[in-house]
Amino acid sequence: MNRTNAFQFSREQKSMQMKQKIEQMILAAAHRAREAGALPSADFPEVQVEEPKLEAHGDFSTNLAMTMASAQKMAPRKIAEIIVEHIHDPENFLLRTEIAGPGFLNFYLAPESWLPVLERVYREDTAFGRTNIGNGERVQVEFVSANPTGPLHVGHGRGAAVGDAVASILSACGYDVQREYYINDSGRQIRTLGRSVYLRLLQLWDRPVEFPKDAYQGQYIAELAEEILDARGKEIDALDEEDAVAECARYAASRILSGIREDLTAFGVKYDRWYSEQHLYDSGQVADAIENLRRTGQVYEKDGALWFKSTDFGDEKDRVVVRSNGETTYFASDIAYHQEKYERGFSRVIDVWGADHHGYIPRMSAAVQASGRDKDQFHVILVQLVNLLRGGEPVAMSTRAGEFVTLKDVVDEVGKDAARFLFLTRHYESPLDFDLELAKQKTNDNPVYYVQYVHARITSIGKKADEKGVAAAGWDPEAAKVLQELEEIALIKALARFPLVLQTAARLMEPHRIAYYLMDLASGFHAYYNKHRVLTDDPVLTRGRRCLVEAVRKVIRNGLDLMGVSAPEQM
RNA sequence: GCGCCCGUAGCUCAGCUGGAUAGAGCGCCGGACUUCGAAUCCGUAGGCCGCAGGUUCGAAUCCUGCCGGGCGUACCA
């Protein structure tokens, strides 16, 4: 993906990001120094500007003098001095510049240099933070894709939260994103589903049956059987066993799938497309894909089965696509499916999988490459497991026994916002402890409310101000000049970071960065609020502060929106 | 055995693909409501970044080898 300095901002100068402005200033200084003969080499490394962790190190710093040292054959501190001498700052952007440590260049900005950020927040409003680094590239994010053999559980919820947020983030960065759910409505697990329901149905008829271990055990299976009994028991009873099982499978899968759709809708996830595996078979695409592999010699027969040479692309062993009994494997339809994704015009495909599927990545990647795509066009986000707790104690989750807490249960109990936010407070590769009691708590322990509270609080301030008629809302350049407090500048700086945080989140496909950013911004606001009054006796100061907090509200709202979490006006 | 992920404060976790004195929340202890929402804030304490080497101006971050935990290793999905 792009380097930070490759990002393009085609708007006018003042909407350019602070950081980028500093980068250009430094680069220009280095070139000027070179032209003046002060630097021996024109071999300049990439200018890296960062925001130092310590305030004592300024607003921005660069290590350029150090990274340049070997090419220039000069001491870093000496190079730093030369660059400083050649810095050109006609707008008086900089308060001062200093050389520190082994050769860091630290820049201190004049407080008013930050004010254009506020203006930009107002001008761009809901679009603040958005960029076009994706340049319209078509990306597909496929997530959840749980088999329609049972209700979604919390793990699927995490996958849904991550997949949906990644899609939103990429979309906000200028990618043309499609969200897709792949329905495994074909094959063995569907037959097992049908058989499970059928057996429960037989039990309802008091016929002696043994319910096998490998059948689906959950209570919902028995409930489905009762439904079928009421709806069309007689018809089913008239069929022979094979047809009866098929009918049960069709009915059950359809009911379960609509349940899944409802649960995801309640969770705030909206797909652009639901894609049926069965459709791949019916349309002949699976057969075509296998035929293509045959034609290109990427497949061979052994022991009566057909094997794909995934080892040609780094997998540790070859994989079966057609079993010796003539049935295709799940992998075969997956090959066809992924080929079809690229044929639909996506240049990049992102799959969100549970971490227990990681062994599947090499063969899928091999299949993608075998169809002529580049390795980088396929990316799997592996989401780690969720440990469900209640008050610190593990909640029994046995898939085999069919005892698990469903996503619906969790959403009903703790709410969509809390669930989504908490799912995104960890890097997706870290296992997540999800405590139901904690998720419901409306205290400091719960980051969702901590962030949402800021939004509600500022909305409330706004209403109060409107009632009193003391301060107009909106961008007010004159009043903004009054913002000089340390906490005020710190808040504006935090706002300025949002677009960069969003870009990093997109580049690394890591939604948790948004969550952490929002918690940080919220913390900055709460600290400010407790120290300074927004509504004061001074009308100009009040306008300026209202302008600031309103900007904070907008950014909080934008960030929460990316996470699929609401920004309430009151709580 | 082999492969992937994880190991950072008592607990749960960040750490912007190599930067300066490693951060936050919770918990502990001590403070702040007659004023815009206390679902909040302020302060104190707490660390061989699993261990040992290596790469370099510089490593929690990159490389190698161990230790510990999770997952995977099907003609299952």
XYZ file of C-alpha atoms in Angstrom, chain A residues 11-484:
474
model
C -7.411 20.839 -2.380
C -6.071 24.226 -1.561
C -3.035 24.661 0.557
C -4.771 25.324 3.839
C -6.540 22.019 3.898
C -3.207 20.271 3.723
C -2.295 18.378 6.800
C 0.070 19.934 9.304
C 2.359 16.999 9.142
C 2.623 17.114 5.406
C 3.300 20.800 5.519
C 6.229 20.218 7.841
C 7.507 17.436 5.615
C 7.564 19.738 2.632
C 9.211 22.477 4.625
C 12.015 20.150 5.642
C 12.489 18.699 2.194
C 12.613 22.176 0.688
C 15.219 23.199 3.244
C 17.354 20.198 2.402
C 17.197 20.986 -1.318
C 18.023 24.604 -0.668
C 20.998 23.558 1.408
C 22.138 21.268 -1.360
C 21.861 24.030 -3.954
C 23.816 26.356 -1.708
C 26.533 23.740 -1.525
C 26.114 23.149 2.184
C 25.249 19.495 1.700
C 27.590 17.364 -0.433
C 25.082 14.754 -1.627
C 21.698 15.017 -3.314
C 20.844 11.528 -2.189
C 17.971 12.284 0.189
C 16.137 9.549 2.017
C 12.400 9.772 2.557
C 11.507 12.500 5.018
C 9.908 10.941 8.062
C 7.983 13.299 10.282
C 6.413 12.060 13.486
C 4.563 13.451 16.440
C 6.841 12.946 19.427
C 5.453 11.145 22.413
C 6.858 13.807 24.707
C 5.606 17.351 24.595
C 9.100 18.521 25.386
C 10.086 17.289 21.942
C 7.802 19.668 20.142
C 4.770 19.248 17.925
C 6.621 17.422 15.182
C 10.060 15.955 14.796
C 12.148 14.370 12.116
C 15.089 12.021 12.140
C 16.213 13.164 8.701
C 19.624 14.361 9.855
C 20.318 10.881 11.169
C 19.048 8.945 8.201
C 21.031 11.260 5.942
C 24.264 10.918 7.856
C 25.833 8.094 5.896
C 25.114 9.537 2.434
C 26.294 13.010 3.439
C 29.272 11.669 5.352
C 28.589 14.230 8.037
C 27.664 14.149 11.710
C 23.880 14.138 12.203
C 23.884 17.211 14.415
C 25.882 19.148 11.859
C 23.400 18.205 9.127
C 20.577 19.241 11.412
C 22.134 22.679 11.837
C 22.438 23.113 8.095
C 18.814 22.135 7.503
C 17.603 24.511 10.181
C 19.558 27.365 8.590
C 17.786 26.760 5.296
C 14.242 26.438 6.572
C 11.913 28.892 4.955
C 8.800 29.823 6.906
C 7.068 32.828 5.356
C 3.785 32.243 7.181
C 5.482 32.204 10.579
C 4.164 28.775 11.056
C 6.903 27.778 13.424
C 7.415 29.133 16.877
C 10.878 27.681 17.077
C 13.026 24.807 15.926
C 15.608 22.952 17.934
C 18.163 20.224 17.525
C 18.013 17.559 20.184
C 19.594 14.278 21.193
C 21.597 12.486 18.528
C 20.265 14.768 15.796
C 16.497 15.017 15.994
C 14.965 18.162 14.609
C 12.106 19.303 16.792
C 9.512 21.764 15.567
C 7.323 23.867 17.803
C 4.298 25.319 16.065
C 2.704 28.630 16.893
C -0.664 27.826 18.532
C -2.630 29.664 15.862
C -1.049 27.453 13.215
C -3.454 24.760 14.296
C -6.624 26.750 13.759
C -7.082 25.843 10.070
C -7.768 22.319 11.298
C -10.956 23.543 12.946
C -11.989 25.335 9.817
C -11.486 22.136 7.880
C -13.591 20.114 10.310
C -16.480 22.512 9.722
C -16.028 22.667 6.001
C -15.795 18.919 5.510
C -18.071 17.972 8.396
C -19.182 14.343 7.951
C -16.434 13.937 5.353
C -13.686 15.126 7.688
C -11.137 12.361 7.894
C -12.018 10.936 4.529
C -9.388 10.851 1.807
C -8.989 9.358 -1.599
C -5.883 7.257 -1.121
C -7.812 4.268 -2.456
C -8.415 6.111 -5.692
C -11.578 4.164 -6.413
C -9.870 0.794 -6.372
C -12.468 -1.938 -6.159
C -12.220 -4.033 -3.025
C -14.431 -6.753 -1.730
C -14.719 -7.602 1.945
C -16.299 -10.946 2.642
C -17.106 -11.571 6.288
C -19.049 -13.768 8.689
C -20.185 -16.233 5.976
C -21.289 -18.636 8.687
C -22.910 -21.862 7.551
C -26.702 -21.697 7.719
C -26.745 -24.635 10.092
C -27.201 -22.707 13.300
C -27.555 -19.227 14.758
C -24.655 -16.788 14.872
C -22.640 -16.817 18.069
C -20.414 -14.167 19.625
C -17.404 -15.138 17.561
C -19.347 -14.350 14.416
C -20.253 -11.048 16.037
C -16.617 -10.128 16.333
C -16.040 -11.081 12.718
C -19.042 -8.987 11.724
C -17.837 -5.967 13.672
C -14.329 -6.242 12.236
C -15.398 -6.920 8.662
C -17.971 -4.166 8.605
C -15.583 -1.648 10.157
C -12.758 -2.552 7.785
C -15.161 -2.063 4.897
C -16.269 1.314 6.246
C -12.699 2.431 6.832
C -11.559 1.460 3.353
C -14.584 3.138 1.905
C -13.791 6.321 3.818
C -10.313 6.237 2.320
C -11.537 6.230 -1.229
C -11.829 2.535 -1.996
C -14.882 1.240 -3.804
C -15.939 -1.397 -1.304
C -18.457 -4.194 -1.486
C -19.601 -6.206 1.526
C -20.455 -9.806 0.821
C -21.744 -12.843 2.686
C -20.991 -16.258 1.239
C -23.715 -18.777 2.000
C -22.557 -22.360 2.290
C -25.913 -23.738 1.286
C -24.604 -26.842 -0.360
C -22.782 -29.974 0.593
C -22.449 -32.213 3.549
C -23.186 -29.883 6.428
C -26.525 -29.011 4.897
C -27.368 -32.695 4.567
C -26.369 -33.150 8.188
C -28.658 -30.283 9.098
C -31.521 -31.904 7.218
C -30.897 -35.245 8.830
C -30.712 -33.684 12.303
C -34.043 -31.963 11.859
C -35.584 -35.053 10.312
C -34.528 -37.205 13.250
C -36.044 -34.743 15.699
C -39.170 -34.841 13.607
C -39.268 -38.625 13.893
C -38.903 -38.266 17.647
C -41.900 -35.955 17.683
C -43.782 -38.768 16.003
C -42.598 -41.061 18.787
C -40.666 -43.225 16.415
C -37.653 -44.867 17.968
C -34.504 -43.215 16.681
C -31.023 -42.798 17.916
C -29.748 -39.248 17.692
C -26.114 -39.518 16.602
C -23.193 -37.536 17.995
C -22.292 -35.971 14.654
C -25.756 -34.487 14.214
C -26.468 -30.934 15.304
C -27.436 -31.042 18.936
C -28.820 -27.587 19.580
C -32.251 -26.873 20.934
C -33.010 -24.855 17.797
C -32.992 -28.087 15.761
C -35.850 -29.510 17.793
C -37.678 -26.206 17.490
C -37.321 -26.284 13.728
C -38.667 -29.814 13.711
C -41.734 -28.639 15.605
C -42.217 -25.830 13.124
C -42.067 -28.236 10.215
C -44.436 -30.563 11.959
C -46.997 -27.780 12.297
C -46.481 -26.384 8.850
C -46.223 -29.487 6.702
C -45.870 -32.572 8.818
C -48.198 -34.664 6.718
C -46.438 -33.853 3.438
C -43.061 -34.754 4.850
C -44.358 -37.978 6.333
C -45.530 -39.030 2.897
C -42.027 -38.682 1.398
C -39.390 -41.347 1.413
C -36.515 -40.738 3.783
C -34.108 -39.204 1.318
C -36.619 -36.669 0.065
C -37.829 -35.972 3.569
C -34.294 -35.192 4.720
C -33.767 -32.941 1.718
C -36.996 -31.146 2.442
C -36.048 -30.684 6.082
C -32.656 -29.366 4.994
C -34.173 -26.857 2.637
C -36.660 -25.648 5.191
C -34.187 -25.456 8.049
C -31.421 -23.748 6.092
C -33.815 -21.169 4.791
C -35.205 -20.434 8.261
C -31.760 -20.281 9.832
C -30.460 -18.020 7.102
C -33.258 -15.538 7.545
C -32.494 -15.623 11.261
C -28.871 -14.821 10.477
C -29.954 -11.944 8.271
C -32.157 -10.582 11.032
C -29.392 -10.873 13.618
C -26.927 -9.066 11.396
C -29.433 -6.360 10.595
C -30.064 -5.876 14.302
C -26.308 -5.665 14.708
C -26.217 -2.864 12.172
C -24.499 -4.800 9.400
C -25.743 -4.358 5.891
C -24.429 -6.478 3.041
C -24.312 -5.481 -0.590
C -24.640 -9.047 -1.680
C -25.467 -12.506 -0.368
C -23.751 -15.079 -2.513
C -24.944 -18.666 -2.718
C -22.534 -21.567 -2.975
C -25.278 -23.640 -4.547
C -25.472 -21.031 -7.295
C -21.846 -21.747 -8.142
C -22.752 -25.359 -8.752
C -26.004 -24.668 -10.568
C -24.353 -22.248 -12.951
C -21.567 -24.691 -13.682
C -18.854 -22.423 -12.372
C -17.385 -25.059 -10.087
C -17.118 -27.501 -12.973
C -15.596 -24.758 -15.133
C -13.020 -23.913 -12.504
C -11.979 -27.527 -12.200
C -11.857 -27.857 -15.969
C -9.626 -24.806 -16.155
C -7.238 -26.304 -13.645
C -7.189 -29.486 -15.673
C -6.445 -27.578 -18.844
C -3.560 -25.695 -17.287
C -2.188 -28.871 -15.757
C -2.477 -27.625 -12.209
C -4.380 -30.659 -11.104
C -3.697 -34.411 -11.179
C -5.318 -37.703 -10.252
C -4.132 -39.879 -7.427
C -5.889 -42.625 -5.459
C -9.032 -41.961 -7.431
C -9.211 -38.340 -6.307
C -8.354 -35.110 -8.096
C -5.608 -33.057 -6.470
C -4.753 -29.404 -6.898
C -1.027 -28.670 -6.954
C -1.114 -26.055 -4.229
C 2.495 -26.895 -3.381
C 3.446 -25.040 -6.566
C 2.467 -21.892 -4.711
C 3.920 -22.605 -1.310
C 1.340 -24.797 0.370
C 2.816 -27.672 2.350
C 0.840 -30.363 0.540
C -1.465 -30.698 -2.429
C -5.202 -30.561 -1.800
C -8.129 -32.625 -2.988
C -10.756 -30.870 -5.079
C -12.732 -33.928 -6.178
C -12.951 -36.869 -3.826
C -12.682 -40.455 -4.970
C -16.432 -40.809 -4.520
C -16.909 -38.122 -7.144
C -18.000 -35.378 -4.763
C -16.272 -32.041 -4.877
C -14.786 -30.615 -1.721
C -15.617 -27.307 -0.127
C -12.261 -26.138 -1.446
C -13.394 -26.721 -5.033
C -16.315 -24.333 -4.754
C -14.107 -21.884 -2.916
C -11.703 -21.871 -5.843
C -14.546 -21.132 -8.207
C -15.925 -18.502 -5.868
C -12.676 -16.618 -5.536
C -11.999 -16.705 -9.253
C -15.421 -15.264 -9.790
C -14.714 -12.453 -7.348
C -11.849 -11.201 -9.479
C -13.844 -11.663 -12.635
C -16.416 -9.357 -11.147
C -13.743 -6.673 -11.207
C -12.358 -6.577 -7.687
C -8.658 -5.955 -7.738
C -8.372 -6.846 -4.097
C -10.262 -9.414 -2.084
C -10.328 -9.471 1.700
C -11.710 -12.463 3.581
C -12.444 -12.264 7.272
C -12.101 -15.705 8.850
C -12.053 -17.222 12.282
C -8.542 -17.927 13.493
C -9.198 -21.660 13.504
C -9.190 -21.518 9.706
C -5.651 -20.233 9.411
C -4.438 -23.535 8.012
C -6.662 -22.859 5.028
C -4.836 -19.703 3.934
C -1.930 -21.254 1.976
C -4.192 -23.352 -0.225
C -6.620 -20.500 -0.852
C -3.759 -18.182 -1.669
C -2.368 -20.869 -3.973
C -5.710 -21.134 -5.724
C -5.839 -17.387 -6.239
C -2.345 -17.381 -7.684
C -3.093 -20.390 -9.857
C -5.835 -18.384 -11.516
C -3.270 -15.788 -12.475
C -3.790 -13.242 -9.721
C -1.077 -11.661 -7.682
C -0.515 -12.864 -4.145
C -1.128 -9.348 -2.824
C -4.605 -9.253 -4.298
C -5.822 -11.681 -1.667
C -5.778 -10.924 2.006
C -7.172 -12.839 4.948
C -7.991 -11.160 8.232
C -7.891 -13.809 10.913
C -10.078 -12.889 13.830
C -9.190 -14.560 17.094
C -11.636 -16.215 19.411
C -13.940 -14.516 21.860
C -13.965 -15.764 25.445
C -17.358 -14.982 26.816
C -17.400 -14.098 30.508
C -19.974 -13.008 32.997
C -18.645 -11.161 35.984
C -15.189 -12.588 35.353
C -16.416 -16.194 35.150
C -16.309 -18.086 31.848
C -19.691 -18.757 30.266
C -20.011 -22.366 29.168
C -19.757 -22.541 25.411
C -20.012 -25.972 23.930
C -20.733 -26.063 20.250
C -20.939 -29.816 20.285
C -23.567 -29.851 22.975
C -25.247 -26.998 21.151
C -24.966 -24.774 24.180
C -23.679 -21.406 23.227
C -24.629 -17.811 23.664
C -25.864 -16.414 20.396
C -25.025 -13.029 18.959
C -28.682 -12.156 19.328
C -28.564 -12.938 23.051
C -25.567 -10.675 23.466
C -27.031 -7.819 21.452
C -30.323 -8.112 23.325
C -28.529 -8.023 26.642
C -25.796 -5.419 26.212
C -26.904 -3.526 23.133
C -25.489 -3.177 19.666
C -23.236 -0.223 20.429
C -21.497 -1.778 23.416
C -20.992 -5.067 21.613
C -19.592 -3.486 18.470
C -17.306 -1.115 20.276
C -15.909 -3.804 22.577
C -15.300 -6.142 19.653
C -13.129 -3.416 18.183
C -11.105 -2.562 21.270
C -8.580 -5.266 20.598
C -6.382 -5.969 17.667
C -8.292 -8.701 15.828
C -5.381 -11.096 16.233
C -5.613 -10.931 20.002
C -8.034 -13.208 21.791
C -10.816 -11.157 23.323
C -12.353 -11.509 26.741
C -15.894 -10.270 26.435
C -17.537 -9.767 29.804
C -21.297 -9.411 29.610
C -21.529 -7.642 32.958
C -18.774 -5.224 32.033
C -20.369 -4.518 28.673
C -23.529 -3.399 30.421
C -21.804 -1.198 32.972
C -22.248 2.469 32.363
C -19.047 3.542 33.990
C -15.497 4.379 33.267
C -14.782 0.671 32.802
C -16.792 0.731 29.653
C -15.141 2.653 26.829
C -18.303 2.797 24.717
C -20.101 5.056 27.112
C -16.950 6.987 27.810
C -16.828 8.017 24.156
C -20.549 8.356 23.575
C -20.831 10.474 26.696
C -18.678 13.125 25.060
C -21.094 13.347 22.178
C -24.105 13.607 24.448
C -22.405 16.142 26.677
C -21.433 18.447 23.843
C -24.891 18.194 22.330
C -26.254 19.206 25.683
C -23.908 22.181 25.903
C -25.043 23.232 22.462
C -28.680 23.136 23.484
C -27.946 25.139 26.583
C -26.093 27.718 24.536
C -28.925 27.957 22.045
C -31.426 28.467 24.829
C -29.413 31.311 26.224
C -28.713 32.611 22.767
C -25.166 33.297 23.856
C -23.183 31.745 21.065
C -23.813 30.908 17.471
C -22.805 27.477 16.256
C -20.412 27.096 13.380
C -16.983 28.095 12.256
C -15.975 31.467 13.659
C -12.418 32.441 12.689
C -12.352 35.534 14.867
C -13.532 33.749 17.994
C -11.276 30.768 17.325
C -8.247 33.008 17.743
C -9.063 33.184 21.451
C -8.307 29.491 21.837
C -4.926 29.595 23.501
